Coordinates of C-alpha atoms in Angstrom, one line a residue:
X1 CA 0.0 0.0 0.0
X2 CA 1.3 3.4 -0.7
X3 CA 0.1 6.6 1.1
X4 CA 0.2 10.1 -0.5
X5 CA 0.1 13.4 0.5
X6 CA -2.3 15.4 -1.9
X7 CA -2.4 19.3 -1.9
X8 CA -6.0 19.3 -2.8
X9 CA -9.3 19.6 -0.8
X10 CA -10.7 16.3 0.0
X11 CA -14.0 16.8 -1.7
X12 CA -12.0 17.2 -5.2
X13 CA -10.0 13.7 -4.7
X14 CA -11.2 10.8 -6.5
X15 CA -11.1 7.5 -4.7
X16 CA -13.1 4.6 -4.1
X17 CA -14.0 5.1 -0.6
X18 CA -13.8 7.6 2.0
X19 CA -12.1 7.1 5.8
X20 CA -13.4 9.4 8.5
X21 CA -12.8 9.1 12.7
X22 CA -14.9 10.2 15.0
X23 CA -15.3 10.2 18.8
X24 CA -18.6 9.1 20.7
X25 CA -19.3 12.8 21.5
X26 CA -18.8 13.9 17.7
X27 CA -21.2 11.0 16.7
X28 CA -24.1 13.0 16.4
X29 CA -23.1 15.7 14.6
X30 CA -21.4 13.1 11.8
X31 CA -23.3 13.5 7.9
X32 CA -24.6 9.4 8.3
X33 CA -25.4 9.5 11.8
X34 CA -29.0 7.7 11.5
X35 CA -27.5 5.0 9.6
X36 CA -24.2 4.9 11.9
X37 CA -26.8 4.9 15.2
X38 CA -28.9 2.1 13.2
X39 CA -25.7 0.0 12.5
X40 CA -25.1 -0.2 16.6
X41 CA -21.8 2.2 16.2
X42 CA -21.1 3.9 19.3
X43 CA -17.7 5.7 18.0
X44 CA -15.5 3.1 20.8
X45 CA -11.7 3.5 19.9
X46 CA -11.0 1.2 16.6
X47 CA -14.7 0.1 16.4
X48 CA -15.1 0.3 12.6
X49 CA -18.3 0.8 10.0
X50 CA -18.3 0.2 6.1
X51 CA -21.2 2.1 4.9
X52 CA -21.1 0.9 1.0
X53 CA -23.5 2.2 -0.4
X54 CA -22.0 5.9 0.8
X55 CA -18.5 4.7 0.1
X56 CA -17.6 6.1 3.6
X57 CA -15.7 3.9 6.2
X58 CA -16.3 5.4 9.9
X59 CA -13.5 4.7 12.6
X60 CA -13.6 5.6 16.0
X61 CA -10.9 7.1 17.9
X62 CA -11.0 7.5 21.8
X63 CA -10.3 11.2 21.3
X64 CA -7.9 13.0 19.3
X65 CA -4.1 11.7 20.0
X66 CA -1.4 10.5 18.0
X67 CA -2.0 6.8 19.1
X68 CA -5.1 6.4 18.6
X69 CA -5.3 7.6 15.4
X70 CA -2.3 5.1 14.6
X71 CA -4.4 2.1 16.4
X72 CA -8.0 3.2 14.2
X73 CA -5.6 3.4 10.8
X74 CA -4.8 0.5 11.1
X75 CA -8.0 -1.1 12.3
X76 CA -9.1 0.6 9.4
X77 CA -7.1 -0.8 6.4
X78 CA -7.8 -4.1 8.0
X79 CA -11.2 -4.2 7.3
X80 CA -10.0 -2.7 3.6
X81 CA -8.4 -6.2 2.7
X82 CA -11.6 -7.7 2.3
X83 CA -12.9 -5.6 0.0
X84 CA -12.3 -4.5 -3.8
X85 CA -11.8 -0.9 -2.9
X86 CA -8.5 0.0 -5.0
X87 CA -7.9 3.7 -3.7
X88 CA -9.1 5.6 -0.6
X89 CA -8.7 9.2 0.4
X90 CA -8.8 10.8 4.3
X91 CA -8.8 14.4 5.4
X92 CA -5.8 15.7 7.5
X93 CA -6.7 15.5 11.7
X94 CA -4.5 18.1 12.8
X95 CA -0.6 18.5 12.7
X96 CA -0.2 16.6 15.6
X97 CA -1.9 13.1 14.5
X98 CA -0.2 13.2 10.8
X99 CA 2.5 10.8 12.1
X100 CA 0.7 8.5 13.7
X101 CA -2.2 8.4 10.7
X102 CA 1.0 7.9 8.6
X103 CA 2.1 5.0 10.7
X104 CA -0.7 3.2 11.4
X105 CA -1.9 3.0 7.4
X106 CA 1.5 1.4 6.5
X107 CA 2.4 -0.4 9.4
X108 CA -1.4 -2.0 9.9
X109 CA -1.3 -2.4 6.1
X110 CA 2.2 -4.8 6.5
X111 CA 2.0 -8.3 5.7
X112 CA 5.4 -10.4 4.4
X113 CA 4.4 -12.8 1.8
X114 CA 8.3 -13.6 0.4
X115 CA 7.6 -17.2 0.9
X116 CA 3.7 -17.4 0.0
X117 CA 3.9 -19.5 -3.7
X118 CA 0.7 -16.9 -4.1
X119 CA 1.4 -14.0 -2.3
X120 CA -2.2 -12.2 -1.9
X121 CA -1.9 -8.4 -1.9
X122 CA -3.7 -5.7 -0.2
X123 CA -6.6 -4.6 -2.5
X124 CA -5.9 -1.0 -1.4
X125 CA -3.5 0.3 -3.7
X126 CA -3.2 3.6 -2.5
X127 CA -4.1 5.8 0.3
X128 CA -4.1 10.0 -0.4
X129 CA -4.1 12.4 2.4
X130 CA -5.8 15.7 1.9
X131 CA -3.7 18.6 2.5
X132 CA -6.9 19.9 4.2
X133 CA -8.2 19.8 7.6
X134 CA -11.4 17.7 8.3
X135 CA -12.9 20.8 9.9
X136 CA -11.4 23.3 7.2
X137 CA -9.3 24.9 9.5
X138 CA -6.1 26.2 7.9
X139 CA -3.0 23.8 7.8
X140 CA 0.8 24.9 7.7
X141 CA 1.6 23.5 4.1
X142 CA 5.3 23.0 4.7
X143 CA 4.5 21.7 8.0
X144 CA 2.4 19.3 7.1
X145 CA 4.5 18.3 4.1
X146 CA 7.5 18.2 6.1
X147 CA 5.5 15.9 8.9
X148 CA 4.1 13.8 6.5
X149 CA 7.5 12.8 4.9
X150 CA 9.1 12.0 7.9
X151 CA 6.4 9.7 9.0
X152 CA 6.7 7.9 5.6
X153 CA 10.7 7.6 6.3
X154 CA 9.9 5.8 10.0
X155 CA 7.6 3.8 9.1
X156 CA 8.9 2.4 6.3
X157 CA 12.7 1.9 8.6
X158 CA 9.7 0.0 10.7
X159 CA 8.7 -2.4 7.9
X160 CA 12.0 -2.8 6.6
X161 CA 13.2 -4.3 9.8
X162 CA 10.0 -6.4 9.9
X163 CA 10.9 -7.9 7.0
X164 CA 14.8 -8.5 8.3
X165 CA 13.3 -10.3 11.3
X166 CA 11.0 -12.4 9.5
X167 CA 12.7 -13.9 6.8
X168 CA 14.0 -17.8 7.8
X169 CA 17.3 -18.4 9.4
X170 CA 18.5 -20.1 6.0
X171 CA 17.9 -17.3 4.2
X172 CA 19.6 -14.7 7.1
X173 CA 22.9 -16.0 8.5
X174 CA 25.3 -13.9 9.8
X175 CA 26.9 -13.7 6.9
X176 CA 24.2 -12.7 4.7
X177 CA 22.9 -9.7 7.2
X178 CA 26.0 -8.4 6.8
X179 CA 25.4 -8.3 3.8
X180 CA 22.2 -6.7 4.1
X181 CA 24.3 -3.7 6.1
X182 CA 26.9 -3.7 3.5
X183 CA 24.1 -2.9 0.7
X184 CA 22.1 -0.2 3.0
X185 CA 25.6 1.5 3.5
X186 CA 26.0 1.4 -0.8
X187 CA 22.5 3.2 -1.0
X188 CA 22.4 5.6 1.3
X189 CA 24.9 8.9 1.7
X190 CA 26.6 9.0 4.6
X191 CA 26.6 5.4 5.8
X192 CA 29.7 3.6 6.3
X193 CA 30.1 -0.7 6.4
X194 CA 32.7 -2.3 8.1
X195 CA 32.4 -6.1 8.6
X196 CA 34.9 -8.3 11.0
X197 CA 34.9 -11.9 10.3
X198 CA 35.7 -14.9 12.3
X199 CA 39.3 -14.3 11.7
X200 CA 39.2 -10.7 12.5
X201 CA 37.4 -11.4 15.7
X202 CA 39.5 -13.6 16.9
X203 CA 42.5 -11.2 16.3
X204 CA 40.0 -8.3 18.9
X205 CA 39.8 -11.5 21.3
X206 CA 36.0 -11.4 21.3
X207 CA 36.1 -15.1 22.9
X208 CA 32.5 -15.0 23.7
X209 CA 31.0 -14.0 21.1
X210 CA 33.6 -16.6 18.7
X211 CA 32.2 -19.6 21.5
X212 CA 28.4 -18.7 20.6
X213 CA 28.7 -19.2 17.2
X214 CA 31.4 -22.0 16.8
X215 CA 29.7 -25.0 16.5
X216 CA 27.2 -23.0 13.7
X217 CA 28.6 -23.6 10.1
X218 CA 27.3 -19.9 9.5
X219 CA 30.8 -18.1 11.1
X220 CA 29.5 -15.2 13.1
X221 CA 30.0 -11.6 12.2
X222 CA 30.7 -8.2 13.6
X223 CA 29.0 -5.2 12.1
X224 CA 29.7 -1.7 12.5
X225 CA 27.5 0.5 10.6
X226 CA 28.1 4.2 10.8
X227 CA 26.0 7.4 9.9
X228 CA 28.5 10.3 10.1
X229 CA 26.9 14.0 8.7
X230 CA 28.9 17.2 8.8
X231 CA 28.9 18.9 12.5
X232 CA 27.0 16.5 14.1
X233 CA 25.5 17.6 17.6
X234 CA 25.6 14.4 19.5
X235 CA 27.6 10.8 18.8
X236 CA 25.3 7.6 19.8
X237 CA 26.0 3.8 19.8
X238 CA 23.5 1.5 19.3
X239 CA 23.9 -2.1 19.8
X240 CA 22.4 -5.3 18.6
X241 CA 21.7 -8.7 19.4
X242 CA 21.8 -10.5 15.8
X243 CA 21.3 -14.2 16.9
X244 CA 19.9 -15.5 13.4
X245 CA 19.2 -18.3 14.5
X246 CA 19.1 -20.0 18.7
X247 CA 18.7 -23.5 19.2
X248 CA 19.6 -23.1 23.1
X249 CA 23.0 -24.7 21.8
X250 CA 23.5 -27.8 24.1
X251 CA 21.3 -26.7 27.2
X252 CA 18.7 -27.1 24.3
X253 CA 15.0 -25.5 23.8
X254 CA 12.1 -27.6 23.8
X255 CA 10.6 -27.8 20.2
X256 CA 7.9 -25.6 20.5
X257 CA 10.0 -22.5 22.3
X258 CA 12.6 -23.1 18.8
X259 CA 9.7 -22.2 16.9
X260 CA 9.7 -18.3 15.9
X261 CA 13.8 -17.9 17.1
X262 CA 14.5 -16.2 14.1
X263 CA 13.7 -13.2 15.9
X264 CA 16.6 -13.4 18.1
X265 CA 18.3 -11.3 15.6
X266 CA 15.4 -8.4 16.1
X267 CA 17.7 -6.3 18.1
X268 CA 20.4 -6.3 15.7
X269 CA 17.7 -5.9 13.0
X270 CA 16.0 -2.7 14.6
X271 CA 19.8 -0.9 14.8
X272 CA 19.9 -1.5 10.9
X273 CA 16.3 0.2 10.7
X274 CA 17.6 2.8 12.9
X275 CA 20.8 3.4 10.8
X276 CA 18.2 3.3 7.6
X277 CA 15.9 5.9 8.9
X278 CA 18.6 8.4 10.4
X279 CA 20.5 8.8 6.7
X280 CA 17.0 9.5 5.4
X281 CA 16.1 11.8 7.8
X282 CA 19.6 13.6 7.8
X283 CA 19.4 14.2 11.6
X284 CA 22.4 16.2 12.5
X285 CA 24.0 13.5 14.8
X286 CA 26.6 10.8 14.8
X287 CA 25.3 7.3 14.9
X288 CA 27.2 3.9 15.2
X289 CA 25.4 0.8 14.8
X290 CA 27.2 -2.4 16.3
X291 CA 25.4 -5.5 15.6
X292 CA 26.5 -8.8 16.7
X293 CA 25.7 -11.8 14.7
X294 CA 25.7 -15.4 15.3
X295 CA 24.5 -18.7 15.4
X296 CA 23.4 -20.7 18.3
X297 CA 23.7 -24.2 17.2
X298 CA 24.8 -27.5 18.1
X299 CA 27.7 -29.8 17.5
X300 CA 30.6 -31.9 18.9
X301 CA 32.7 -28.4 18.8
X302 CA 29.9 -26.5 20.9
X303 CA 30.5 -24.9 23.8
X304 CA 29.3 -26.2 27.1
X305 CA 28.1 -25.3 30.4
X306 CA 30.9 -25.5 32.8
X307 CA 33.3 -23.7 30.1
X308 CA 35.1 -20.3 31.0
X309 CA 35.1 -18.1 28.4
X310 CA 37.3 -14.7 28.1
X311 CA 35.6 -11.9 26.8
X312 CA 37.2 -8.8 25.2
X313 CA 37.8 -6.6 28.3
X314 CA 39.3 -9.4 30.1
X315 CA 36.8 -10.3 32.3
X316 CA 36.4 -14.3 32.7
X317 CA 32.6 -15.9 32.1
X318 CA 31.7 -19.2 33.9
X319 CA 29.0 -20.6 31.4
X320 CA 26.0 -22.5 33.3
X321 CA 23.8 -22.3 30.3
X322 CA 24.5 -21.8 26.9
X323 CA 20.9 -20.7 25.9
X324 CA 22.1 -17.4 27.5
X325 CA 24.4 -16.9 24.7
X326 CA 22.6 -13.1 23.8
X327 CA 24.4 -11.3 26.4
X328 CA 28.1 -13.4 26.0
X329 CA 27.6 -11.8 22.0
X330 CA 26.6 -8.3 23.7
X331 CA 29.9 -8.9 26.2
X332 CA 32.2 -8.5 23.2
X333 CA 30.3 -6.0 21.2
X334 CA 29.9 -3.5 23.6
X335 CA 33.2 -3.9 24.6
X336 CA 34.4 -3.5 21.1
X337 CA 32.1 -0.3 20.4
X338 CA 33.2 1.9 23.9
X339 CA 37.0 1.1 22.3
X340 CA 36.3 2.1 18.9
X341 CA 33.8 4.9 19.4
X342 CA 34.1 7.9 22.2
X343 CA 30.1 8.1 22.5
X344 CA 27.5 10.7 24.2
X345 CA 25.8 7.5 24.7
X346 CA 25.5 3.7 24.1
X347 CA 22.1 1.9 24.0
X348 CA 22.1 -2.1 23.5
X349 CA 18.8 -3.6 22.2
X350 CA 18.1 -7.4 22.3
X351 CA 15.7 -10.2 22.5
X352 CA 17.5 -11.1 25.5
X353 CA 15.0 -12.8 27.9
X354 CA 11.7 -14.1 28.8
X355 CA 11.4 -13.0 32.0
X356 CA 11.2 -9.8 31.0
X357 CA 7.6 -10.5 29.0
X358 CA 6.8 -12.5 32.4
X359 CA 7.6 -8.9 34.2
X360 CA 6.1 -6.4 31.8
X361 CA 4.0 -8.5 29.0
X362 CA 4.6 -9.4 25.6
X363 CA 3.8 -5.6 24.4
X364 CA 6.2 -3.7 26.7
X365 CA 10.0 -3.4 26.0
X366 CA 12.2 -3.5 29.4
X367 CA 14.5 -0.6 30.1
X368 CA 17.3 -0.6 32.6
X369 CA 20.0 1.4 33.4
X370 CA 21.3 3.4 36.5
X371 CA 20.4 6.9 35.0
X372 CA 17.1 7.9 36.1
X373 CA 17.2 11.2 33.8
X374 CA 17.6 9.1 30.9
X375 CA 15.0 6.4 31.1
X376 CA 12.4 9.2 32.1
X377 CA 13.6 10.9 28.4
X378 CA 12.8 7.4 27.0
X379 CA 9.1 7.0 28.7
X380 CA 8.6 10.8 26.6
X381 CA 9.8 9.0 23.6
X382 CA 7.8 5.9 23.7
X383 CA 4.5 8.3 24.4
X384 CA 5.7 10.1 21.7
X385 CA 6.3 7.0 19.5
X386 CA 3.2 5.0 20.3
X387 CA 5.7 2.0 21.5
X388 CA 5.4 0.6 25.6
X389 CA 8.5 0.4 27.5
X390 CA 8.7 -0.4 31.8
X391 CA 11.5 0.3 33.6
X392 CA 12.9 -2.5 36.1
X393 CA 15.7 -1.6 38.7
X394 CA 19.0 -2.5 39.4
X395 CA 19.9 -3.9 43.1
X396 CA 22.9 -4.9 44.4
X397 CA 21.3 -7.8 46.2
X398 CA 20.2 -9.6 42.5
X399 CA 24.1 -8.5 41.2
X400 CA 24.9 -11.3 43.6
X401 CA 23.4 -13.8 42.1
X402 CA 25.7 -13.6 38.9
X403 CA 28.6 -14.2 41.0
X404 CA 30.5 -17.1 40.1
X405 CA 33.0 -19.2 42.5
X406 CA 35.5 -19.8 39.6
X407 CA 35.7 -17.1 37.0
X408 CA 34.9 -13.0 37.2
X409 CA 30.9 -13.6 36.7
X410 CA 29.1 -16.3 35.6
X411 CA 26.7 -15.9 32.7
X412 CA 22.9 -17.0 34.0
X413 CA 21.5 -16.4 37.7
X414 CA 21.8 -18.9 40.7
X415 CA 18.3 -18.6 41.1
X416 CA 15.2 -18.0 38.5
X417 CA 14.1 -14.9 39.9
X418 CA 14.2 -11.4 38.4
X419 CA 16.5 -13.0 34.6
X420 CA 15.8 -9.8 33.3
X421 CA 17.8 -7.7 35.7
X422 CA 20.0 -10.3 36.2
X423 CA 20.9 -10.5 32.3
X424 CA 20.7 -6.4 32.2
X425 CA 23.7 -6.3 35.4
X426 CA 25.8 -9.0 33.5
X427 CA 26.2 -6.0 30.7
X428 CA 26.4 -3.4 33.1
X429 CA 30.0 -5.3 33.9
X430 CA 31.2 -4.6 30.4
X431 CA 30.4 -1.0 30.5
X432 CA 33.6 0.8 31.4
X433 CA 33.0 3.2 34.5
X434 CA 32.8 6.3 32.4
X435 CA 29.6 5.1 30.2
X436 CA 27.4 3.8 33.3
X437 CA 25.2 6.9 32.8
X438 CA 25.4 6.8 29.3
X439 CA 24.4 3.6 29.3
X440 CA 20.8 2.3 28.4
X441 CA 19.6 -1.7 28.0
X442 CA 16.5 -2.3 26.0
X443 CA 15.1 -5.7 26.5
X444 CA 12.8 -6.0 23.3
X445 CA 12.0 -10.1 24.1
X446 CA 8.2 -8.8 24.5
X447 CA 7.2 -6.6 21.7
X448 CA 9.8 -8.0 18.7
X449 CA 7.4 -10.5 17.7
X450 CA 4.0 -11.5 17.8
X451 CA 2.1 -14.2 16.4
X452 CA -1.0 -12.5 17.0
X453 CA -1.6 -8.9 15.8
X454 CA -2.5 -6.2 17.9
X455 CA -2.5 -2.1 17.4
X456 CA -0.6 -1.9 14.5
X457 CA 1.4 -5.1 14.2
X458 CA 0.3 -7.9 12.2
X459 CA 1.6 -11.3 12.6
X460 CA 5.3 -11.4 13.0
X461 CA 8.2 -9.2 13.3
X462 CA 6.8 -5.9 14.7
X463 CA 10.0 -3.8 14.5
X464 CA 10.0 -2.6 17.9
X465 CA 12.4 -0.3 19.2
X466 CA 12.9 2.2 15.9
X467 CA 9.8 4.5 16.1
X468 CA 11.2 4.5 19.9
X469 CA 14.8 5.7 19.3
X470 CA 14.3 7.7 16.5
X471 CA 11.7 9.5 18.5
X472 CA 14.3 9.9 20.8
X473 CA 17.2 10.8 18.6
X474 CA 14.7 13.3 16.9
X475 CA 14.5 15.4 20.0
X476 CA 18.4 15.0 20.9
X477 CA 18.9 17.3 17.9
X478 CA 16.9 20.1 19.0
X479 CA 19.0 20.3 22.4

């Protein structure tokens, strides 16, 4: 589905079918109210009515934010897939609700279909947005233009990291997402690929991350993207879990929890999106993408529990299960990136536990850190953004349960209480005393995937963690 703006009224746009919102209070005043009251709409947020024979769909919107108009976009192309309606046109809600009207028509509209032998389309070829206001009231032209374009750019970084997550771990080794980031960084200005190979990371002594992805006959990968624009204000890292594929390596999964562990690479996949979106954007700050990629797999040269492993920095890891392999790649990456990059601030995202969707859900990404300023910057963002995030705290009494008897730290808790935190203070020890308050962990385990839709995610990879940060990284520059 594509979505134009159009610098035209929305009475002289032709399309199939019109989209309108309203809220239960504005009900009664709406042009078809007697046939929207005798259809049993009430105007409830993303309660829907297809009146064909007015070619008019009515959505309902809670009242007049940014999210709900994202949520009731999407509700609304949904019910546009199972019609014939090629084209559809919507008035402009105010300046304020173009991004997430943008959002929610593209990202709702997302389905992947690269391995369907019939891939079915959406019937809705295009969507055009009136430059107009649906009360006439006068619209900045440039604003809205400038809104609208930007919303187009975010969303489709979204989709474009949905599609990275979903597709199988044949088809996405390490290897070949390097490749991916290798290709991004040949069609876009300002966005610089360099790749380390097994050789090469053996040569930075990145031990841990090697271990993970020995006994895989895909060799794993370091990634360093970079976005670097003339005078930039700021200079972030962002780090990436990239686990293509996990298996649990010898402390193995049960079947059904390997199902859908292609997304174990979502974190790595979002920092790509991230990258994508920033060179579109041209936002006036430094950005370093480091993505670590591996395979978790089994063989007779796999690593075990019981091993100690040396990660860059030094620091020795007792391994008591090597289905906690995410954070031994992050070890070595962020390690790697605080030598090779002087940042304002370093943010890791991963698919790093399951205890953090018993915590906060599967809709709400996990934040940790020990600056308080900073997290409360990120709850603005994710309003902003229309993504959920929960902070959990640090405590030295749960640090405690990472010690090990025979190495520096060990890599998985003593007991199974509190794994998020536990994984998020085994990366707070590679993060060098200077960068503890620059320092951010997004646990994404919740939101990256879903197998059932909801808001504005269909089935699958949801590409959570980009509107967030670029939300963010958006009001960074204005400082």
């Amino acid at each position: 589905m594509r979505v134009k703006l159009i610098k035209q009224p929305l009475d002289t746009i032709g399309a199939d079918i019109t989209i309108t919102f309203t809220t239960a209070e504005m009900l009664t005043h709406h042009p078809v109210a007697d046939l929207l009251h005798s259809a049993g709409f009430k105007g409830e947020q993303d309660q829907t009515c297809m009146l064909h024979e007015r070619k008019v769909l009515v959505c309902g919107v809670e009242n007049f934010e940014a999210d709900n108009f994202r949520s009731a976009a999407a509700a609304a192309v949904k019910v546009l897939e199972n019609t014939a309606y090629t084209s559809a046109k919507i008035a402009q809600h105010g300046t304020e609700n173009i991004q997430g009207l943008v959002e929610g028509l593209l990202l709702g509209s997302y389905r992947y279909n690269s391995y369907k032998s019939e891939p079915k389309e959406h019937p809705t070829e295009e969507v055009l947005l009136s430059i107009d206001n649906y009360d006439s009231t006068a619209l900045d032209e440039s604003v809205v233009e400038s809104l609208f374009n930007s919303a187009v750019i975010i969303a489709d970084a979204t989709n474009f990291t949905r599609d990275l997550v979903n597709t199988t771990p044949d088809d996405m080794t390490p290897q070949q997402l390097s490749i991916v980031a290798d290709e991004l960084a040949t069609s876009h200005e300002h966005l610089e690929c360099t790749i380390l190979d097994e050789h090469a990371l053996e040569e930075e002594k990145m031990d841990a991350m090697l271990s993970v992805g020995r006994a895989s006959d895909h060799k794993p990968r370091l990634i360093h993207l970079s976005y670097k624009p003339e005078n930039p204000k700021h200079v972030i890292t962002l780090v990436g879990k990239g686990l293509t594929y996990d298996s649990g390596g010898l402390s193995l999964k049960p079947a059904t929890s390997m199902v859908t562990m292609k997304m174990d690479k979502a974190g790595a996949c979002a920092v790509l999106g991230m990258l994508k979106a920033v060179s579109e954007l041209n936002l006036p700050v430094e950005v370093h993408g480091f993505l670590g990629a591996a395979e978790n797999m089994v063989s007779g040269n796999a690593y075990k529990p019981d091993d100690v492993l040396t990660a860059r920095n030094g620091k020795t890891i007792e391994v008591r299960n090597t289905d906690a392999e995410g954070r031994l790649v992050l070890a070595d990456v962020l390690c790697y990136a605080q030598d090779n990059v002087k940042a304002d601030y370093i943010f890791d995202f991963a698919t790093l536990t399951g205890a953090c969707m018993v915590a906060l859900g599967p809709y709400t990404t996990g934040v940790m850190g020990h600056n308080n300023r900073l997290k409360h910057e990120i709850f603005q963002s994710a309003n902003e953004s229309g993504e959920l995030v929960g902070s959990l705290p640090f405590n030295r009494h749960l640090k405690k349960l990472i010690k090990s008897e025979i190495a520096d730290i060990c890599n998985i808790g003593s007991k199974p209480y509190g794994g998020a935190i536990t994984a998020a203070l085994f990366l707070d020890a590679f993060i060098t005393d200077e960068m503890k308050e620059k320092w951010l962990h997004f646990d994404i385990a919740g939101p990256a995937y879903t197998e059932s839709s909801w808001d504005c995610n269909p089935h699958g990879g949801t590409g959570a963690g980009v509107r967030l940060m670029l939300a963010w990284l958006r009001e960074l520059t204005t400082k």
